[in-house]
PDB file of C-alpha atoms in Angstrom:
ATOM      1  CA  MET A  27     -10.604  -0.174  -2.494  1.00 94.00           C
ATOM      2  CA  ILE A  28     -10.414  -2.627   0.395  1.00 96.00           C
ATOM      3  CA  LEU A  29      -7.311  -2.572   2.609  1.00 97.00           C
ATOM      4  CA  ALA A  30      -6.785  -5.992   4.171  1.00 97.00           C
ATOM      5  CA  SER A  31      -4.599  -4.532   6.919  1.00 93.00           C
ATOM      6  CA  GLY A  32      -5.090  -2.674  10.172  1.00 92.00           C
ATOM      7  CA  SER A  33      -1.878  -0.663   9.734  1.00 92.00           C
ATOM      8  CA  PRO A  34      -2.542   3.075  10.166  1.00 93.00           C
ATOM      9  CA  ARG A  35       0.622   3.796   8.175  1.00 93.00           C
ATOM     10  CA  ARG A  36      -0.595   1.845   5.124  1.00 96.00           C
ATOM     11  CA  LEU A  37      -4.001   3.506   5.380  1.00 97.00           C
ATOM     12  CA  GLU A  38      -2.435   6.972   5.411  1.00 96.00           C
ATOM     13  CA  LEU A  39      -0.182   6.179   2.440  1.00 96.00           C
ATOM     14  CA  LEU A  40      -3.191   5.040   0.386  1.00 96.00           C
ATOM     15  CA  ARG A  41      -5.118   8.153   1.370  1.00 95.00           C
ATOM     16  CA  GLN A  42      -2.208  10.273   0.177  1.00 93.00           C
ATOM     17  CA  MET A  43      -2.555   8.530  -3.207  1.00 92.00           C
ATOM     18  CA  GLY A  44      -6.183   9.660  -3.380  1.00 93.00           C
ATOM     19  CA  PHE A  45      -7.872   6.453  -2.217  1.00 93.00           C
ATOM     20  CA  SER A  46     -10.430   6.140   0.573  1.00 93.00           C
ATOM     21  CA  PRO A  47     -10.022   2.481   1.528  1.00 95.00           C
ATOM     22  CA  VAL A  48     -12.444   0.410   3.543  1.00 96.00           C
ATOM     23  CA  VAL A  49     -10.315  -1.257   6.224  1.00 96.00           C
ATOM     24  CA  ARG A  50     -10.995  -4.959   6.699  1.00 96.00           C
ATOM     25  CA  PRO A  51      -7.983  -6.690   8.322  1.00 95.00           C
ATOM     26  CA  ALA A  52      -7.628 -10.382   7.590  1.00 92.00           C
ATOM     27  CA  ASN A  53      -6.798 -12.714  10.462  1.00 89.00           C
ATOM     28  CA  ILE A  54      -4.532 -15.529   9.297  1.00 94.00           C
ATOM     29  CA  ASP A  55      -1.863 -17.758  10.779  1.00 92.00           C
ATOM     30  CA  GLU A  56       1.406 -15.866  10.240  1.00 91.00           C
ATOM     31  CA  THR A  57       3.715 -18.633  11.476  1.00 90.00           C
ATOM     32  CA  PRO A  58       6.743 -19.013   9.164  1.00 91.00           C
ATOM     33  CA  ARG A  59       7.142 -22.359   7.455  1.00 93.00           C
ATOM     34  CA  PRO A  60      10.338 -24.383   7.911  1.00 94.00           C
ATOM     35  CA  GLY A  61      13.037 -23.149   5.546  1.00 92.00           C
ATOM     36  CA  GLU A  62      10.923 -20.222   4.342  1.00 94.00           C
ATOM     37  CA  SER A  63      12.952 -17.113   3.512  1.00 94.00           C
ATOM     38  CA  PRO A  64      11.808 -13.649   4.687  1.00 95.00           C
ATOM     39  CA  THR A  65      10.786 -12.674   1.137  1.00 96.00           C
ATOM     40  CA  GLU A  66       8.902 -15.919   0.592  1.00 96.00           C
ATOM     41  CA  LEU A  67       7.130 -15.386   3.905  1.00 96.00           C
ATOM     42  CA  VAL A  68       5.883 -11.853   3.234  1.00 96.00           C
ATOM     43  CA  LEU A  69       4.684 -12.766  -0.259  1.00 97.00           C
ATOM     44  CA  ARG A  70       2.767 -15.795   1.021  1.00 98.00           C
ATOM     45  CA  LEU A  71       1.208 -13.853   3.898  1.00 97.00           C
ATOM     46  CA  ALA A  72       0.166 -10.964   1.641  1.00 97.00           C
ATOM     47  CA  ARG A  73      -1.566 -13.395  -0.741  1.00 97.00           C
ATOM     48  CA  GLN A  74      -3.283 -15.247   2.093  1.00 97.00           C
ATOM     49  CA  LYS A  75      -4.495 -11.981   3.633  1.00 98.00           C
ATOM     50  CA  ALA A  76      -5.879 -10.742   0.316  1.00 97.00           C
ATOM     51  CA  LEU A  77      -7.661 -14.004  -0.473  1.00 96.00           C
ATOM     52  CA  ALA A  78      -9.071 -14.334   3.056  1.00 97.00           C
ATOM     53  CA  CYS A  79     -10.324 -10.751   2.968  1.00 96.00           C
ATOM     54  CA  GLU A  80     -11.931 -11.160  -0.461  1.00 95.00           C
ATOM     55  CA  LYS A  81     -13.638 -14.379   0.594  1.00 94.00           C
ATOM     56  CA  ASP A  82     -15.276 -12.691   3.604  1.00 93.00           C
ATOM     57  CA  LEU A  83     -16.444  -9.505   1.866  1.00 93.00           C
ATOM     58  CA  PRO A  84     -20.158  -8.734   2.162  1.00 93.00           C
ATOM     59  CA  ASP A  85     -22.119  -8.404  -1.061  1.00 91.00           C
ATOM     60  CA  GLY A  86     -21.962  -4.606  -0.930  1.00 90.00           C
ATOM     61  CA  LEU A  87     -18.177  -4.614  -1.144  1.00 92.00           C
ATOM     62  CA  ARG A  88     -17.609  -7.380  -3.657  1.00 91.00           C
ATOM     63  CA  GLY A  89     -15.884  -6.300  -6.846  1.00 90.00           C
ATOM     64  CA  GLN A  90     -13.697  -3.741  -5.103  1.00 93.00           C
ATOM     65  CA  VAL A  91      -9.916  -3.815  -5.484  1.00 95.00           C
ATOM     66  CA  VAL A  92      -8.344  -5.634  -2.513  1.00 97.00           C
ATOM     67  CA  VAL A  93      -4.855  -4.666  -1.340  1.00 98.00           C
ATOM     68  CA  ALA A  94      -2.958  -6.675   1.270  1.00 98.00           C
ATOM     69  CA  ALA A  95       0.615  -6.343   2.490  1.00 97.00           C
ATOM     70  CA  ASP A  96       3.034  -7.820   4.969  1.00 95.00           C
ATOM     71  CA  THR A  97       6.403  -6.333   5.988  1.00 94.00           C
ATOM     72  CA  THR A  98       9.408  -7.889   7.676  1.00 94.00           C
ATOM     73  CA  VAL A  99      12.837  -6.738   8.804  1.00 96.00           C
ATOM     74  CA  TRP A 100      15.675  -9.193   8.314  1.00 97.00           C
ATOM     75  CA  ILE A 101      19.443  -9.491   8.645  1.00 97.00           C
ATOM     76  CA  ASP A 102      21.794 -12.453   8.151  1.00 94.00           C
ATOM     77  CA  GLY A 103      18.768 -14.363   6.809  1.00 89.00           C
ATOM     78  CA  LEU A 104      17.042 -13.962  10.202  1.00 92.00           C
ATOM     79  CA  GLU A 105      13.616 -12.350  10.399  1.00 93.00           C
ATOM     80  CA  LEU A 106      13.220  -9.751  13.154  1.00 94.00           C
ATOM     81  CA  GLY A 107       9.576  -9.503  14.127  1.00 88.00           C
ATOM     82  CA  LYS A 108       8.038  -7.351  16.835  1.00 91.00           C
ATOM     83  CA  PRO A 109      10.052  -7.588  20.075  1.00 96.00           C
ATOM     84  CA  ARG A 110       8.587  -9.707  22.849  1.00 95.00           C
ATOM     85  CA  ASP A 111       9.661  -7.171  25.496  1.00 97.00           C
ATOM     86  CA  ASP A 112      12.157  -4.354  26.086  1.00 97.00           C
ATOM     87  CA  LYS A 113      15.017  -6.817  26.544  1.00 97.00           C
ATOM     88  CA  ASP A 114      14.287  -8.329  23.155  1.00 98.00           C
ATOM     89  CA  ALA A 115      14.081  -4.836  21.612  1.00 98.00           C
ATOM     90  CA  ARG A 116      17.538  -3.989  22.986  1.00 98.00           C
ATOM     91  CA  ALA A 117      18.960  -7.210  21.554  1.00 97.00           C
ATOM     92  CA  MET A 118      17.545  -6.402  18.116  1.00 98.00           C
ATOM     93  CA  LEU A 119      18.930  -2.871  18.146  1.00 98.00           C
ATOM     94  CA  VAL A 120      22.354  -4.146  19.213  1.00 98.00           C
ATOM     95  CA  ARG A 121      22.283  -6.564  16.268  1.00 98.00           C
ATOM     96  CA  LEU A 122      21.350  -3.774  13.835  1.00 98.00           C
ATOM     97  CA  SER A 123      23.820  -1.204  15.213  1.00 98.00           C
ATOM     98  CA  GLY A 124      26.404  -0.104  12.640  1.00 98.00           C
ATOM     99  CA  ARG A 125      25.150  -2.588  10.036  1.00 98.00           C
ATOM    100  CA  THR A 126      22.943  -2.797   6.966  1.00 98.00           C
ATOM    101  CA  HIS A 127      19.724  -4.786   7.150  1.00 98.00           C
ATOM    102  CA  HIS A 128      16.798  -5.317   4.803  1.00 98.00           C
ATOM    103  CA  VAL A 129      13.085  -4.500   4.869  1.00 97.00           C
ATOM    104  CA  SER A 130      10.840  -6.534   2.568  1.00 97.00           C
ATOM    105  CA  THR A 131       7.171  -5.918   1.893  1.00 97.00           C
ATOM    106  CA  GLY A 132       5.000  -8.464   0.139  1.00 97.00           C
ATOM    107  CA  VAL A 133       1.980  -6.977  -1.648  1.00 98.00           C
ATOM    108  CA  CYS A 134      -1.005  -8.703  -3.207  1.00 98.00           C
ATOM    109  CA  VAL A 135      -3.632  -6.885  -5.279  1.00 97.00           C
ATOM    110  CA  LEU A 136      -6.873  -8.544  -6.397  1.00 96.00           C
ATOM    111  CA  ALA A 137      -8.961  -6.809  -9.049  1.00 90.00           C
ATOM    112  CA  ALA A 138     -11.416  -7.939 -11.717  1.00 78.00           C
ATOM    113  CA  GLU A 139     -10.698 -11.615 -10.958  1.00 85.00           C
ATOM    114  CA  ARG A 140      -6.996 -11.010 -11.572  1.00 92.00           C
ATOM    115  CA  GLU A 141      -4.060 -10.934  -9.175  1.00 95.00           C
ATOM    116  CA  SER A 142      -0.751  -9.128  -8.946  1.00 95.00           C
ATOM    117  CA  SER A 143       1.718 -10.124  -6.234  1.00 97.00           C
ATOM    118  CA  PHE A 144       5.240  -8.841  -5.675  1.00 98.00           C
ATOM    119  CA  VAL A 145       7.939  -8.227  -3.084  1.00 98.00           C
ATOM    120  CA  GLU A 146       9.827  -4.953  -2.687  1.00 98.00           C
ATOM    121  CA  THR A 147      13.055  -4.893  -0.653  1.00 98.00           C
ATOM    122  CA  SER A 148      14.914  -1.858   0.670  1.00 98.00           C
ATOM    123  CA  SER A 149      18.201  -1.730   2.589  1.00 98.00           C
ATOM    124  CA  VAL A 150      18.702   0.323   5.748  1.00 98.00           C
ATOM    125  CA  THR A 151      22.022   1.151   7.397  1.00 98.00           C
ATOM    126  CA  PHE A 152      22.222   2.147  11.061  1.00 98.00           C
ATOM    127  CA  PHE A 153      24.749   4.369  12.769  1.00 98.00           C
ATOM    128  CA  GLU A 154      26.842   2.772  15.473  1.00 98.00           C
ATOM    129  CA  LEU A 155      24.523   3.052  18.469  1.00 98.00           C
ATOM    130  CA  SER A 156      25.774   3.623  21.997  1.00 98.00           C
ATOM    131  CA  PRO A 157      24.179   1.706  24.891  1.00 97.00           C
ATOM    132  CA  GLU A 158      22.752   5.016  26.098  1.00 98.00           C
ATOM    133  CA  GLN A 159      21.109   5.700  22.736  1.00 98.00           C
ATOM    134  CA  ILE A 160      19.609   2.221  22.622  1.00 98.00           C
ATOM    135  CA  ASP A 161      18.296   2.540  26.189  1.00 98.00           C
ATOM    136  CA  ALA A 162      16.815   5.980  25.448  1.00 98.00           C
ATOM    137  CA  TYR A 163      14.986   4.679  22.383  1.00 98.00           C
ATOM    138  CA  VAL A 164      13.689   1.581  24.140  1.00 98.00           C
ATOM    139  CA  GLN A 165      12.460   3.752  27.032  1.00 97.00           C
ATOM    140  CA  SER A 166      10.446   5.846  24.551  1.00 97.00           C
ATOM    141  CA  GLY A 167       8.224   2.801  23.979  1.00 97.00           C
ATOM    142  CA  GLU A 168       8.283   3.174  20.206  1.00 97.00           C
ATOM    143  CA  PRO A 169      10.085  -0.131  19.491  1.00 97.00           C
ATOM    144  CA  ARG A 170       7.472  -2.290  21.227  1.00 94.00           C
ATOM    145  CA  ASP A 171       5.093  -2.783  18.295  1.00 89.00           C
ATOM    146  CA  LYS A 172       7.565  -2.373  15.443  1.00 91.00           C
ATOM    147  CA  ALA A 173       9.204  -5.132  13.408  1.00 91.00           C
ATOM    148  CA  GLY A 174      12.940  -4.899  13.984  1.00 95.00           C
ATOM    149  CA  ALA A 175      12.270  -2.761  17.084  1.00 97.00           C
ATOM    150  CA  TYR A 176      12.248   0.575  15.255  1.00 97.00           C
ATOM    151  CA  GLY A 177      10.024   2.827  13.184  1.00 95.00           C
ATOM    152  CA  ILE A 178      11.777   4.878  10.505  1.00 96.00           C
ATOM    153  CA  GLN A 179       8.832   7.280  10.324  1.00 94.00           C
ATOM    154  CA  GLY A 180       9.159   8.086  14.054  1.00 95.00           C
ATOM    155  CA  ARG A 181      12.024   8.580  16.491  1.00 97.00           C
ATOM    156  CA  GLY A 182      13.749   5.638  14.828  1.00 97.00           C
ATOM    157  CA  ARG A 183      14.780   7.950  11.971  1.00 97.00           C
ATOM    158  CA  LEU A 184      17.586   9.134  14.255  1.00 98.00           C
ATOM    159  CA  LEU A 185      19.156   5.663  14.094  1.00 98.00           C
ATOM    160  CA  VAL A 186      19.436   5.581  10.299  1.00 98.00           C
ATOM    161  CA  SER A 187      22.555   6.686   8.449  1.00 98.00           C
ATOM    162  CA  GLY A 188      21.237   5.785   4.992  1.00 98.00           C
ATOM    163  CA  ILE A 189      18.779   3.795   2.917  1.00 98.00           C
ATOM    164  CA  GLU A 190      18.831   2.172  -0.511  1.00 98.00           C
ATOM    165  CA  GLY A 191      15.519   1.638  -2.242  1.00 97.00           C
ATOM    166  CA  ASP A 192      11.979   2.849  -1.593  1.00 97.00           C
ATOM    167  CA  TYR A 193      11.576   4.712   1.713  1.00 97.00           C
ATOM    168  CA  PHE A 194       7.829   4.083   1.778  1.00 97.00           C
ATOM    169  CA  ASN A 195       8.467   0.360   1.448  1.00 97.00           C
ATOM    170  CA  ILE A 196      10.262   0.631   4.797  1.00 96.00           C
ATOM    171  CA  VAL A 197       7.250   2.435   6.262  1.00 95.00           C
ATOM    172  CA  GLY A 198       5.083  -0.471   5.098  1.00 93.00           C
ATOM    173  CA  LEU A 199       3.808  -0.009   1.542  1.00 97.00           C
ATOM    174  CA  PRO A 200       5.796   0.609  -1.695  1.00 98.00           C
ATOM    175  CA  VAL A 201       3.263   3.043  -3.133  1.00 96.00           C
ATOM    176  CA  ALA A 202       5.088   3.930  -6.372  1.00 96.00           C
ATOM    177  CA  ARG A 203       5.261   0.312  -7.482  1.00 96.00           C
ATOM    178  CA  LEU A 204       1.749  -0.387  -6.191  1.00 97.00           C
ATOM    179  CA  ALA A 205       0.333   2.403  -8.373  1.00 94.00           C
ATOM    180  CA  ARG A 206       2.031   0.956 -11.454  1.00 94.00           C
ATOM    181  CA  GLU A 207       0.880  -2.574 -10.603  1.00 94.00           C
ATOM    182  CA  LEU A 208      -2.687  -1.274 -10.328  1.00 93.00           C
ATOM    183  CA  ASP A 209      -2.455   0.339 -13.757  1.00 92.00           C
ATOM    184  CA  ALA A 210      -1.096  -2.880 -15.265  1.00 91.00           C
ATOM    185  CA  LEU A 211      -3.678  -5.045 -13.526  1.00 90.00           C
ATOM    186  CA  LEU A 212      -6.550  -2.852 -14.687  1.00 84.00           C
ATOM    187  CA  GLY A 213      -5.161  -2.586 -18.209  1.00 83.00           C
ATOM    188  CA  VAL A 214      -4.590   1.166 -18.030  1.00 80.00           C
ATOM    189  CA  GLY A 215      -1.688   2.610 -20.038  1.00 74.00           C
ATOM    190  CA  PRO A 216       0.706   5.219 -18.591  1.00 72.00           C
ATOM    191  CA  GLY A 217      -0.720   7.916 -20.871  1.00 67.00           C
ATOM    192  CA  SER A 218      -4.358   7.262 -20.005  1.00 71.00           C
ATOM    193  CA  GLY A 219      -6.372   9.772 -18.037  1.00 67.00           C
ATOM    194  CA  ALA A 220      -7.595   6.857 -15.911  1.00 77.00           C
ATOM    195  CA  SER A 221      -4.034   5.982 -14.839  1.00 88.00           C
ATOM    196  CA  VAL A 222      -3.606   5.585 -11.074  1.00 89.00           C
ATOM    197  CA  VAL A 223      -0.120   7.076 -11.360  1.00 89.00           C
ATOM    198  CA  CYS A 224      -1.261  10.131 -13.334  1.00 89.00           C
ATOM    199  CA  GLY A 225      -4.294  10.674 -11.130  1.00 88.00           C
ATOM    200  CA  ALA A 226      -2.212  10.535  -7.958  1.00 89.00           C
ATOM    201  CA  LEU A 227       0.337  12.950  -9.441  1.00 89.00           C
ATOM    202  CA  ARG A 228      -2.497  15.369 -10.251  1.00 87.00           C
ATOM    203  CA  GLY A 229      -3.842  15.011  -6.723  1.00 89.00           C
ATOM    204  CA  GLU A 230      -7.200  13.659  -7.830  1.00 86.00           C
ATOM    205  CA  PRO A 231      -9.397  11.519  -5.561  1.00 85.00           C
ATOM    206  CA  CYS A 232      -9.679   7.923  -6.709  1.00 75.00           C
ATOM    207  CA  GLN A 233     -13.360   8.175  -7.666  1.00 61.00           C
ATOM    208  CA  ASP A 234     -12.390  10.557 -10.470  1.00 46.00           C
ATOM    209  CA  ARG A 235     -10.165   7.925 -12.127  1.00 46.00           C
TER     210      ARG A 235
END
C-alpha cells in the first residue's frame, strides 16, 4: 500500500490494520475553490492527492493500492484550517466553545485501475471553555498544527463533551469504512479469507491477505 499523506496519525492507523504503507506525500494546491463546501473540498483534494501520487510512482511501486485523505474541521459552513498563530487558535477555540462542529475526511483509494472515493463526517461537541482553559491549551503548543486548533487524540480530548460518528475519522482516517471500501474495490466478499476486514479483525499482517 502507498499512503499519499505525511500524517503520522494516518500511518499509525493503517499499521494498526495490519498494513505497512510506503509513505509518499503528494504536493498539490489545496486552495479552496469559490463556493466549494468543506465536504466537496476534502473529496476533491483526496482525489487529487491520490492521482498525483500514483502518477509519480517509480516502476517498483506501480500496481500498489494508493490511499489518500484530507480532513477538515468546519462550523456554520466555515472551514477551520490550521491556525496562523496563537491568536488565531484562540479565536477558533472561542468559536467552538460550547457548540457542535463537524469533522469531514475525504478518502480516495486507487487499486487495479479502479477508484473508490467517499467522505465521512463526524460531529464533535465541546464543553463551554473558560478563557483560562483556552489559554492553557494554546500555551501547550498542541493547537498550532491542528485543523480547528485542537487534536482529539491529544490534550484536546479534554475539550470534548461528546462525539457522534466515527472517532477515527476525527483523528484523520475512517478506518472501518476504508476497510470495507477496500474489500468492495478488490471484489472480496465479507466471508472471504482474503477480506481486509476479517484479516484486520484476526490481527493478520496485510501480506497474508
